[in-house]
Short mmCIF file of C-alpha atoms in Angstrom, two decimals:
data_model
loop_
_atom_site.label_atom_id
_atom_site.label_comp_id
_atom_site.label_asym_id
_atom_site.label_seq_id
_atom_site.Cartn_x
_atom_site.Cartn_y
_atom_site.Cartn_z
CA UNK K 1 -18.00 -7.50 -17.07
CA UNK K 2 -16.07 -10.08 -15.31
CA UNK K 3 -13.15 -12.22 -16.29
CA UNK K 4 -11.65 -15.21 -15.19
CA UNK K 5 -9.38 -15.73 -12.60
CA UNK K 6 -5.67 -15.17 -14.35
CA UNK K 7 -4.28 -18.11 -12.02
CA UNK K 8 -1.98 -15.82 -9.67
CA UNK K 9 -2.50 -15.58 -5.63
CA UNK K 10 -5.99 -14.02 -5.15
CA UNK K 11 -6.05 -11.29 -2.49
CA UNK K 12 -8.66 -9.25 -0.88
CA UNK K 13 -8.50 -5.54 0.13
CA UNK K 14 -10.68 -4.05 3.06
CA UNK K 15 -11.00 -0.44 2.69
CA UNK K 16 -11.63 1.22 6.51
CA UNK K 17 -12.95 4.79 5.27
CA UNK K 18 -12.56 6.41 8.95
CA UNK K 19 -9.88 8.51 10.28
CA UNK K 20 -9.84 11.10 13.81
CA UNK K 21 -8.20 13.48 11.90
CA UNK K 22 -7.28 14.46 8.69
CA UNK K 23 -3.73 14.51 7.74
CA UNK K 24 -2.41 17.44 5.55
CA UNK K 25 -0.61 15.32 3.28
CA UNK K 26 -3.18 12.62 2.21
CA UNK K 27 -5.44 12.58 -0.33
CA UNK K 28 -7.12 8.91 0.34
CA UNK K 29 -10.89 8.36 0.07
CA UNK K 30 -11.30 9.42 4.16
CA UNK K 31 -13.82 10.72 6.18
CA UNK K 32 -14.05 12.68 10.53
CA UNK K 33 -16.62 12.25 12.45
CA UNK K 34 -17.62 15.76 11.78
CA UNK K 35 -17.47 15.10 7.85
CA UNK K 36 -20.01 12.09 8.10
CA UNK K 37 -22.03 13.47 10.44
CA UNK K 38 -24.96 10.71 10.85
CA UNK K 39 -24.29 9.95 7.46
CA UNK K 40 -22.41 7.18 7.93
CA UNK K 41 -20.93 4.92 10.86
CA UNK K 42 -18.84 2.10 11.40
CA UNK K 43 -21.69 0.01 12.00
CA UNK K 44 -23.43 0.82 8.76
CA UNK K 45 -19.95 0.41 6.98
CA UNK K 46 -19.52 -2.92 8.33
CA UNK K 47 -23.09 -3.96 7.48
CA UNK K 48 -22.79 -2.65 4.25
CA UNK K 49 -19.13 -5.01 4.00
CA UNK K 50 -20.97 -8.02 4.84
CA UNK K 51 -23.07 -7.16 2.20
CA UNK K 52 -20.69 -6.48 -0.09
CA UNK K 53 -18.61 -9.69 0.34
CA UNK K 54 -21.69 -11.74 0.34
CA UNK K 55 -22.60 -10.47 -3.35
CA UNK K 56 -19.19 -10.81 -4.26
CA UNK K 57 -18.92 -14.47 -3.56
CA UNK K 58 -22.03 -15.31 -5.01
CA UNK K 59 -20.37 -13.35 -8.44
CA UNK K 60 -17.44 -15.11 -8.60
CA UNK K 61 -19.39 -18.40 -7.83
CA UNK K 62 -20.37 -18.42 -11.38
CA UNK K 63 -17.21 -17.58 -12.91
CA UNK K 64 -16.11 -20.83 -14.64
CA UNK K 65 -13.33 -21.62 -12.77
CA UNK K 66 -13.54 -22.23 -9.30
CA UNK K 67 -12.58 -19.50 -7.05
CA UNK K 68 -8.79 -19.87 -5.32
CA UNK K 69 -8.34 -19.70 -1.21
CA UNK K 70 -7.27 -16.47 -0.29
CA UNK K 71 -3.83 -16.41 0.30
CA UNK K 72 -3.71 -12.22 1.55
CA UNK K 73 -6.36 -10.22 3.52
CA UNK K 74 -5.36 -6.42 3.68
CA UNK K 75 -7.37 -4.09 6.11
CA UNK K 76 -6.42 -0.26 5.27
CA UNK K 77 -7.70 3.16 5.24
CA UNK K 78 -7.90 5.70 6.77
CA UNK K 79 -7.50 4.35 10.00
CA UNK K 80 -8.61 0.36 10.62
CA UNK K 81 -7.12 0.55 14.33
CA UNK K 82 -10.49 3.23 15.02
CA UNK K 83 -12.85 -0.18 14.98
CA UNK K 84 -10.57 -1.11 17.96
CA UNK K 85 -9.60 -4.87 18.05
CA UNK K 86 -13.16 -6.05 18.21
CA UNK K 87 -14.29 -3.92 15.05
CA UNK K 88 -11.15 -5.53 13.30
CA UNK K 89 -12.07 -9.23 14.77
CA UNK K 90 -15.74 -9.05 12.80
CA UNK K 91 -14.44 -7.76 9.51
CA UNK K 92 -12.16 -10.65 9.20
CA UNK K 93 -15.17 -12.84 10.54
CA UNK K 94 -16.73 -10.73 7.29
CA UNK K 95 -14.02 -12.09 5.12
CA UNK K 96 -14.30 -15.32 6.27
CA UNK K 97 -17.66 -16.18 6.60
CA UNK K 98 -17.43 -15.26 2.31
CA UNK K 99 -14.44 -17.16 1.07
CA UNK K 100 -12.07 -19.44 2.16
CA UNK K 101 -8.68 -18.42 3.00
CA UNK K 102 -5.74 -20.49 2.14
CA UNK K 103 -3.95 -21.82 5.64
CA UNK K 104 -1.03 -20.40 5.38
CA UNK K 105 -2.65 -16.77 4.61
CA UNK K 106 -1.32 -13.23 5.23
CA UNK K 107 -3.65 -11.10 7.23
CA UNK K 108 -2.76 -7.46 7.82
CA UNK K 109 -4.04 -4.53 9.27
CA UNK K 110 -2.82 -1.05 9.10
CA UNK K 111 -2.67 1.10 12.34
CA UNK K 112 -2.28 4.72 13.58
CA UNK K 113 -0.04 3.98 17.21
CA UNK K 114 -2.02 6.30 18.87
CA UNK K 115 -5.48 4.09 18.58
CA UNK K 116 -3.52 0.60 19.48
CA UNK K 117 -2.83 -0.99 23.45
CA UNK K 118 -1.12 -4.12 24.11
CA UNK K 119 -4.93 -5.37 24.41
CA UNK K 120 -5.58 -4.62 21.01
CA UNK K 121 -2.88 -6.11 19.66
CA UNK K 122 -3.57 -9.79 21.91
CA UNK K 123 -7.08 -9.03 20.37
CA UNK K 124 -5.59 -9.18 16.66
CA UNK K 125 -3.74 -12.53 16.88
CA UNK K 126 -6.73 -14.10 18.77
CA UNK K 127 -8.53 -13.22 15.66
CA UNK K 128 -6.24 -14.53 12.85
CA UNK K 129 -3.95 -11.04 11.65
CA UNK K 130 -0.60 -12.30 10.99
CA UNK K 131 0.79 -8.81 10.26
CA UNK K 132 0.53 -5.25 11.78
CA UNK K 133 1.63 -1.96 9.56
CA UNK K 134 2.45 1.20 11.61
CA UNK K 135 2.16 4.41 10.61
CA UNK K 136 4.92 6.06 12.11
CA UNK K 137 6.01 8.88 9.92
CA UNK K 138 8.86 10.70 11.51
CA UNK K 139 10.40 10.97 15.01
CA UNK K 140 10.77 14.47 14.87
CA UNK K 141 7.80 16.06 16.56
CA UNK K 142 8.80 19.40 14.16
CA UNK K 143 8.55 17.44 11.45
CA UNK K 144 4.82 15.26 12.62
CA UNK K 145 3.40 19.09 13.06
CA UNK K 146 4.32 19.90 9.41
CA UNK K 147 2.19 16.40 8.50
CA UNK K 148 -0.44 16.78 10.66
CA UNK K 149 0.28 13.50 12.05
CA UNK K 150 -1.44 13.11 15.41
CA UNK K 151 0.61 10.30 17.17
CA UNK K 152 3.30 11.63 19.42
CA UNK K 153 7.24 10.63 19.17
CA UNK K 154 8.31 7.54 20.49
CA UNK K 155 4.32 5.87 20.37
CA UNK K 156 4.91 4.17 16.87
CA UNK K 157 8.02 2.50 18.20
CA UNK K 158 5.99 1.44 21.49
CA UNK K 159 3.19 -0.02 19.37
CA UNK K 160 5.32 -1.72 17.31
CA UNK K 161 7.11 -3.72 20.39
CA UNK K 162 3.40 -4.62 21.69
CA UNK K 163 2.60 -6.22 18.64
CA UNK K 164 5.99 -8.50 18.66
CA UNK K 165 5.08 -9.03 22.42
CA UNK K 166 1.84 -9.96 21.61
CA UNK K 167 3.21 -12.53 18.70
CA UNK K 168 3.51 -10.77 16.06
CA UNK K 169 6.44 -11.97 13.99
CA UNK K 170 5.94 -9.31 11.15
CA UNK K 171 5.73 -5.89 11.68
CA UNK K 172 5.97 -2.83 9.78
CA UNK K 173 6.70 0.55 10.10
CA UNK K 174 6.19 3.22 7.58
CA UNK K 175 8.39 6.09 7.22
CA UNK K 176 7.78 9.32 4.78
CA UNK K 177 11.03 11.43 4.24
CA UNK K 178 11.52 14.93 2.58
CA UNK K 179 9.08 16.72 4.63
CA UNK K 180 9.84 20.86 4.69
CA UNK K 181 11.71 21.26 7.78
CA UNK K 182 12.90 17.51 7.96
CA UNK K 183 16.88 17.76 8.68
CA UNK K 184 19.21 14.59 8.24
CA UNK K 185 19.61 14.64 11.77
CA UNK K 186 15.62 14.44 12.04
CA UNK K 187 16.12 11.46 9.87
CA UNK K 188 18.84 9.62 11.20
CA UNK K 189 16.87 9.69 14.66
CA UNK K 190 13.74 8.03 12.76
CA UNK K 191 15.91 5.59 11.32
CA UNK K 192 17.44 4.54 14.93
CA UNK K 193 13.89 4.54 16.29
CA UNK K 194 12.82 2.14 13.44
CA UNK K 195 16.10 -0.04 14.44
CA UNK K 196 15.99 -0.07 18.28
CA UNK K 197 11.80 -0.98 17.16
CA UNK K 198 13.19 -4.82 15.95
CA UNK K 199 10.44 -4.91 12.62
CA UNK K 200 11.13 -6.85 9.78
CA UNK K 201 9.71 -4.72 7.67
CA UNK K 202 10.23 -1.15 6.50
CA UNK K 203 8.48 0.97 3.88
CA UNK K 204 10.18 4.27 3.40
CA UNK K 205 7.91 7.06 1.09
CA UNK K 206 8.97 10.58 -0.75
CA UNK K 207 6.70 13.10 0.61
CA UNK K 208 4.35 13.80 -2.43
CA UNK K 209 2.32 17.17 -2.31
CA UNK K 210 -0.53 15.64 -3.62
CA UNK K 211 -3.47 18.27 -5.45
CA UNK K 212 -6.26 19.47 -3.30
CA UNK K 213 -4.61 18.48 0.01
CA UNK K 214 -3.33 21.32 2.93
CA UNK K 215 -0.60 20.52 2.36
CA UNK K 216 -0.47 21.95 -1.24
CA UNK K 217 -2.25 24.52 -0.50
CA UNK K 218 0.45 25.89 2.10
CA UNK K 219 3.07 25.07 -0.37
CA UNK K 220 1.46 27.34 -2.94
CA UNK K 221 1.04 29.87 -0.71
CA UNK K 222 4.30 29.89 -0.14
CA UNK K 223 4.25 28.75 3.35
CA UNK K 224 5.92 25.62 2.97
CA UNK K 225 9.37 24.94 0.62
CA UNK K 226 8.26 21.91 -2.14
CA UNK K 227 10.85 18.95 -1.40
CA UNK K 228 13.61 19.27 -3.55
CA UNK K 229 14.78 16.38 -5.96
CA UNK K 230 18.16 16.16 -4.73
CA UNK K 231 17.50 16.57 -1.39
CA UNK K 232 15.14 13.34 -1.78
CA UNK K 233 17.52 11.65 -3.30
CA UNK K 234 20.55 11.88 -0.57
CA UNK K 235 17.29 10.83 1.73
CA UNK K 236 16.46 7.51 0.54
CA UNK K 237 20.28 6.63 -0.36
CA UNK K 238 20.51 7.67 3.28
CA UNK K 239 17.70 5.25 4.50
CA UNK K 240 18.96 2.61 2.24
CA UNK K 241 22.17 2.63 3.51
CA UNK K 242 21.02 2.46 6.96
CA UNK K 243 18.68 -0.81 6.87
CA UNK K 244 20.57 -2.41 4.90
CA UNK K 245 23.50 -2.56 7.60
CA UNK K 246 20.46 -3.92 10.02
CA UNK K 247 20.01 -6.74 7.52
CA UNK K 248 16.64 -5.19 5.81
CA UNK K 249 17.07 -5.76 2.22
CA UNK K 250 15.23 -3.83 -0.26
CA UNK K 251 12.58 -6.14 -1.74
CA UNK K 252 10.65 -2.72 -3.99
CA UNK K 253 11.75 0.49 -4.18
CA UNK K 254 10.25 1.67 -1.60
CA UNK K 255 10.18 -1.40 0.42
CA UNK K 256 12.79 -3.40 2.83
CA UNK K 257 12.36 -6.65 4.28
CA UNK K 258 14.35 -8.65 6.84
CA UNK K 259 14.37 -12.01 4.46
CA UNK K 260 11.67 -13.12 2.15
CA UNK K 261 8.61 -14.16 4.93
CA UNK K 262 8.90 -10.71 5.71
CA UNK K 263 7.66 -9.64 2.78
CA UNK K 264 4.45 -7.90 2.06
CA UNK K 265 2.40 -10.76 0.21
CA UNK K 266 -0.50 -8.98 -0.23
CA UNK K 267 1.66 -5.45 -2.11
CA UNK K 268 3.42 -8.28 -4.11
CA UNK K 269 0.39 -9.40 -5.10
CA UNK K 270 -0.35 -5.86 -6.92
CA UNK K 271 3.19 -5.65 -8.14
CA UNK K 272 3.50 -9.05 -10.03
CA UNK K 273 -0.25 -8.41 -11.61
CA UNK K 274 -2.05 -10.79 -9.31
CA UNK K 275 -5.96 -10.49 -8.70
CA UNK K 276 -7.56 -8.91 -5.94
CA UNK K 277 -11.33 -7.89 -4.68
CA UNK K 278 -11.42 -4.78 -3.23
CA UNK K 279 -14.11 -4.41 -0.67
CA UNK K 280 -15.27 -1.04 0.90
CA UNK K 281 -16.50 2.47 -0.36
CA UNK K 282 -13.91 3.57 -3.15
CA UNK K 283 -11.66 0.51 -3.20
CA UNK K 284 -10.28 -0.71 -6.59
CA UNK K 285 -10.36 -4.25 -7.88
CA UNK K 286 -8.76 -6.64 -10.39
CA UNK K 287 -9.88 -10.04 -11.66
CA UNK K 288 -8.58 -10.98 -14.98
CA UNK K 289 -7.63 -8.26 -16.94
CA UNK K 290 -10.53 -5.94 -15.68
CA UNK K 291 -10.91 -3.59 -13.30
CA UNK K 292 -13.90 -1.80 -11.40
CA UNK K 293 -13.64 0.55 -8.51
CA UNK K 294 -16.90 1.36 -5.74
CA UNK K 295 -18.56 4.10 -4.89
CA UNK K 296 -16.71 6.81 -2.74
CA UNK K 297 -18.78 8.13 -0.19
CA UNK K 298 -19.68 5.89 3.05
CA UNK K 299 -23.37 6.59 2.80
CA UNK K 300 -23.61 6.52 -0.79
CA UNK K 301 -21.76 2.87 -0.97
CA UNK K 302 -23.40 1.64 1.58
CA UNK K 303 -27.06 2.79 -0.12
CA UNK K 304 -25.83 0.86 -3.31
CA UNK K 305 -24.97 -2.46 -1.21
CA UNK K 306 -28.53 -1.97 0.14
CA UNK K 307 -30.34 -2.23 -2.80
CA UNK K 308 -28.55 -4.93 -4.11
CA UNK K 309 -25.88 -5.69 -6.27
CA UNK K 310 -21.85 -5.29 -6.08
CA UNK K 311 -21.52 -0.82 -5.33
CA UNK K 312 -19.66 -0.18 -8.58
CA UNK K 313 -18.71 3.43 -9.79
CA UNK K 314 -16.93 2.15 -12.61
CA UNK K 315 -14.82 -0.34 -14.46
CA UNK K 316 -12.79 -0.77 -17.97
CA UNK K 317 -11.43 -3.68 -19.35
CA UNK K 318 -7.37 -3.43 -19.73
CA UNK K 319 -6.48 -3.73 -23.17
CA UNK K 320 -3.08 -6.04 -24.31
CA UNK K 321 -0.87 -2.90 -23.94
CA UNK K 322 -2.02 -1.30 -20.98
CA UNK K 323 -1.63 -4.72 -19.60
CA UNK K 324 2.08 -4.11 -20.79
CA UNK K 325 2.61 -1.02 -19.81
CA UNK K 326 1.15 -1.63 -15.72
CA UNK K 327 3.58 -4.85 -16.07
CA UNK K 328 6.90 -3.22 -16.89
CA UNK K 329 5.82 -0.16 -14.51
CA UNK K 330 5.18 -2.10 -11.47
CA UNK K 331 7.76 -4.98 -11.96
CA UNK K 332 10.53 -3.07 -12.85
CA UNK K 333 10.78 -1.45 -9.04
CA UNK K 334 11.11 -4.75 -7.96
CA UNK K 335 14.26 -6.90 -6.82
CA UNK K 336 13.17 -9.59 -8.77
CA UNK K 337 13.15 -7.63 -11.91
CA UNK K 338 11.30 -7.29 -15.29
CA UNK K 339 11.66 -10.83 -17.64
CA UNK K 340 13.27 -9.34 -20.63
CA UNK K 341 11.08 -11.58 -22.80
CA UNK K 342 8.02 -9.91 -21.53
CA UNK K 343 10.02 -6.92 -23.76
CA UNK K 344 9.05 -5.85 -27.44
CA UNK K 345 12.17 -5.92 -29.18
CA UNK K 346 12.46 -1.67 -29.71
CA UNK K 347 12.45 -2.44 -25.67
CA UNK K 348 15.30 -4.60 -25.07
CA UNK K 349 17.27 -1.88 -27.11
CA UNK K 350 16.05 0.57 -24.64
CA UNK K 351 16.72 -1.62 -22.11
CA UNK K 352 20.25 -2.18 -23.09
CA UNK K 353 20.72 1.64 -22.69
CA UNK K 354 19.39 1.70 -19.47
CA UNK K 355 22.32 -0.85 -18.59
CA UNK K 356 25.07 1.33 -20.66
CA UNK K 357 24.02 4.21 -18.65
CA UNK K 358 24.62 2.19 -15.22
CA UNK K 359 20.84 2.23 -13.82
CA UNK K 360 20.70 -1.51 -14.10
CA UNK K 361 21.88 -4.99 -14.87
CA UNK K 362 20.83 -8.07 -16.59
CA UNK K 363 21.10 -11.20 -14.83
CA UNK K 364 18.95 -14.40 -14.96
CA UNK K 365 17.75 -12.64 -18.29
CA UNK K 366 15.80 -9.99 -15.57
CA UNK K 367 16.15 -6.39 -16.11
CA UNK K 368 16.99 -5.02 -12.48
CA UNK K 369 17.69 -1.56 -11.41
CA UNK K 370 21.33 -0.95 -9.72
CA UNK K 371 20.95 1.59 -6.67
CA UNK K 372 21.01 4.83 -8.91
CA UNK K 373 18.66 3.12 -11.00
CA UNK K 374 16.23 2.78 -7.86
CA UNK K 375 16.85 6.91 -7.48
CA UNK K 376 15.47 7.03 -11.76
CA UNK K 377 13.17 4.29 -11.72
CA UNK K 378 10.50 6.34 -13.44
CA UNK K 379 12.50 7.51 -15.97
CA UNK K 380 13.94 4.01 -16.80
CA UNK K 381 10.25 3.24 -16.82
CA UNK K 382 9.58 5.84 -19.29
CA UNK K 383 12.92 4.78 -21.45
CA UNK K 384 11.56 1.48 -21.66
CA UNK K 385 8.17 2.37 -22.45
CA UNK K 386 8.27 5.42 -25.23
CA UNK K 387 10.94 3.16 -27.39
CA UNK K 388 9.94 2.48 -31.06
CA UNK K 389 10.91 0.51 -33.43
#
């Protein structure tokens, strides 16, 4: 099944499948307490990791090139700041004990403010993380209600000024804007929360009303307005605007960054078609061309590690043009822009309409979306990749 390395930054994923509470927005692979049941715990997750990363290794052992040091290590989830800062300490002990990690590498953790302390954050850098993400969501406590969002106002903007007094020089916040009920006002006081918070980094999401979540199901009941196009659009012009006067550049569409160290190594990784190994029950991998994807539920994926073997659900080999397509999709959103020679020639027409109509501009011989290109990046997307010859 496996291919070789493809010679870009190598990252690994951690995939934390526990969360207090379930939001009414998300639709990630999580799990309560009262889900599991004794199913599953964190202890037999971790075990299960361990076992996981051990296989893994040995795998790519006999790959014919030799492995590269990893140069990102991404804990998400659900909710990595449950396994407190001791729970987070072993599962990069996990990680390391497996490969080597390059020694200048990127180590992040997500976080819900709620489960963090100033001692968990000391706990962190003792260990290695280099970066903390905060979900912070909103500073309107109307507008956390509507998301089910547990964390109180003001506690994301605490957390994230423990973690820089702990020594954390890159921090994150994430925002999600369009939210029914969600005024500008609501907005603007997120925004100077984020500010008066000193990150470096920003990430700034559309609310999506994903299938099968609560939040869908209120929406289609009527209960809740679907977020309107335009109104999204004013949003993230509005956010834009905003960081950019506080120096945060965007860096991805959905991303600012206070200069490039700032930047999210391990996301770029996935956005300039780099490989990863995605460890954890349901997390999604790519080595070469191919990728595979584990087993979903805690119990199950840990059952799978147990009897040996990597947990796989599934995999597919990418062919040439889905290659293509994932490489104009994903680079195109960013700064840096999509090579126009990486472009089949009924492309670069399209592409030169996409300049005509003022939603970007080629320099360096890079395709790169102006600001109301940003607002239409899928369609430029889908310009670029329904044009024939």
């Amino acid at each position: 099944m496996l291919r070789d390395f493809g010679g870009g930054p190598f990252g690994i994923y951690v995939h934390v499948p526990f969360c207090a509470t379930r939001c009414g927005y998300c639709d990630f692979n999580t799990y309560t307490a009262g889900e599991l049941g004794s199913s599953a715990s964190p202890q037999s997750w971790l075990n299960a990791l361990r076992g996981e990363l051990a296989e893994a290794a040995r795998v790519f052992g006999e790959l014919p090139s030799a492995q590269p040091p990893v140069a990102t290590v991404f804990v998400g989830g659900g909710t990595p700041s449950l396994l407190g800062g001791d729970g987070l300490a072993r599962v990069l002990e996990a990680v390391r004990d497996n490969f080597t990690l390059a020694t200048d590498a990127e180590v992040t953790t997500e976080s819900n403010p709620e489960s963090t302390s100033p001692g968990f954050f000391e706990r962190l850098r003792a260990a290695g993380y280099t970066r903390v993400s905060l979900g912070m969501q909103s500073a309107a406590e109307h507008v956390l209600r509507v998301l089910d969002r547990t964390h109180t106002p003001g506690r994301a903007v605490a957390a994230a000024r423990e973690a820089r007094a702990a020594g954390f020089e890159h921090v994150n916040l994430d925002l999600i804007y369009g939210t029914p009920g969600e005024r500008d006002g609501d907005l603007d006081a997120s925004l100077d929360a984020v500010l008066a918070a000193g990150v470096d980094h920003v990430s700034a999401y559309s609310l999506i009303v994903e299938d099968g979540t609560a939040l869908a199901r209120k929406v289609r009941r009527g209960e809740l307005p679907a977020p309107e196009e335009d109104v999204l659009a004013a949003r993230y012009e509005r956010i834009d605007a905003r960081l950019a006067a506080a120096g945060l550049d965007w860096y991805e569409v959905s991303n600012w960054a206070a200069g490039d160290s700032a930047r999210c190594r391990h996301n770029l990784g996935y956005w300039d078609g780099g490989d990863w190994l995605g460890a954890g029950p349901g997390a999604h991998s790519h080595l070469g061309g191919v990728r595979w994807w584990n087993v979903k539920h805690p119990a199950r994926y840990a059952a799978r590690v147990a009897d040996g073997g990597l947990p796989v659900a599934g995999w597919e080999a990418l062919t040439g043009e889905e290659r293509h397509t994932e490489r104009v999709m994903l680079t195109v959103r960013l700064r840096t822009g999509l090579p126009l020679p990486d472009l089949a020639p009924a492309e670069r027409l399209a592409a030169e309409r996409v300049v005509a109509d003022g939603l970007a501009v080629i320099a360096a011989d890079r395709l790169i979306l102006t600001d109301r290109g940003r607002l239409l990046a899928d369609a430029v997307v889908r310009d670029l990749l329904t044009a024939v010859d």
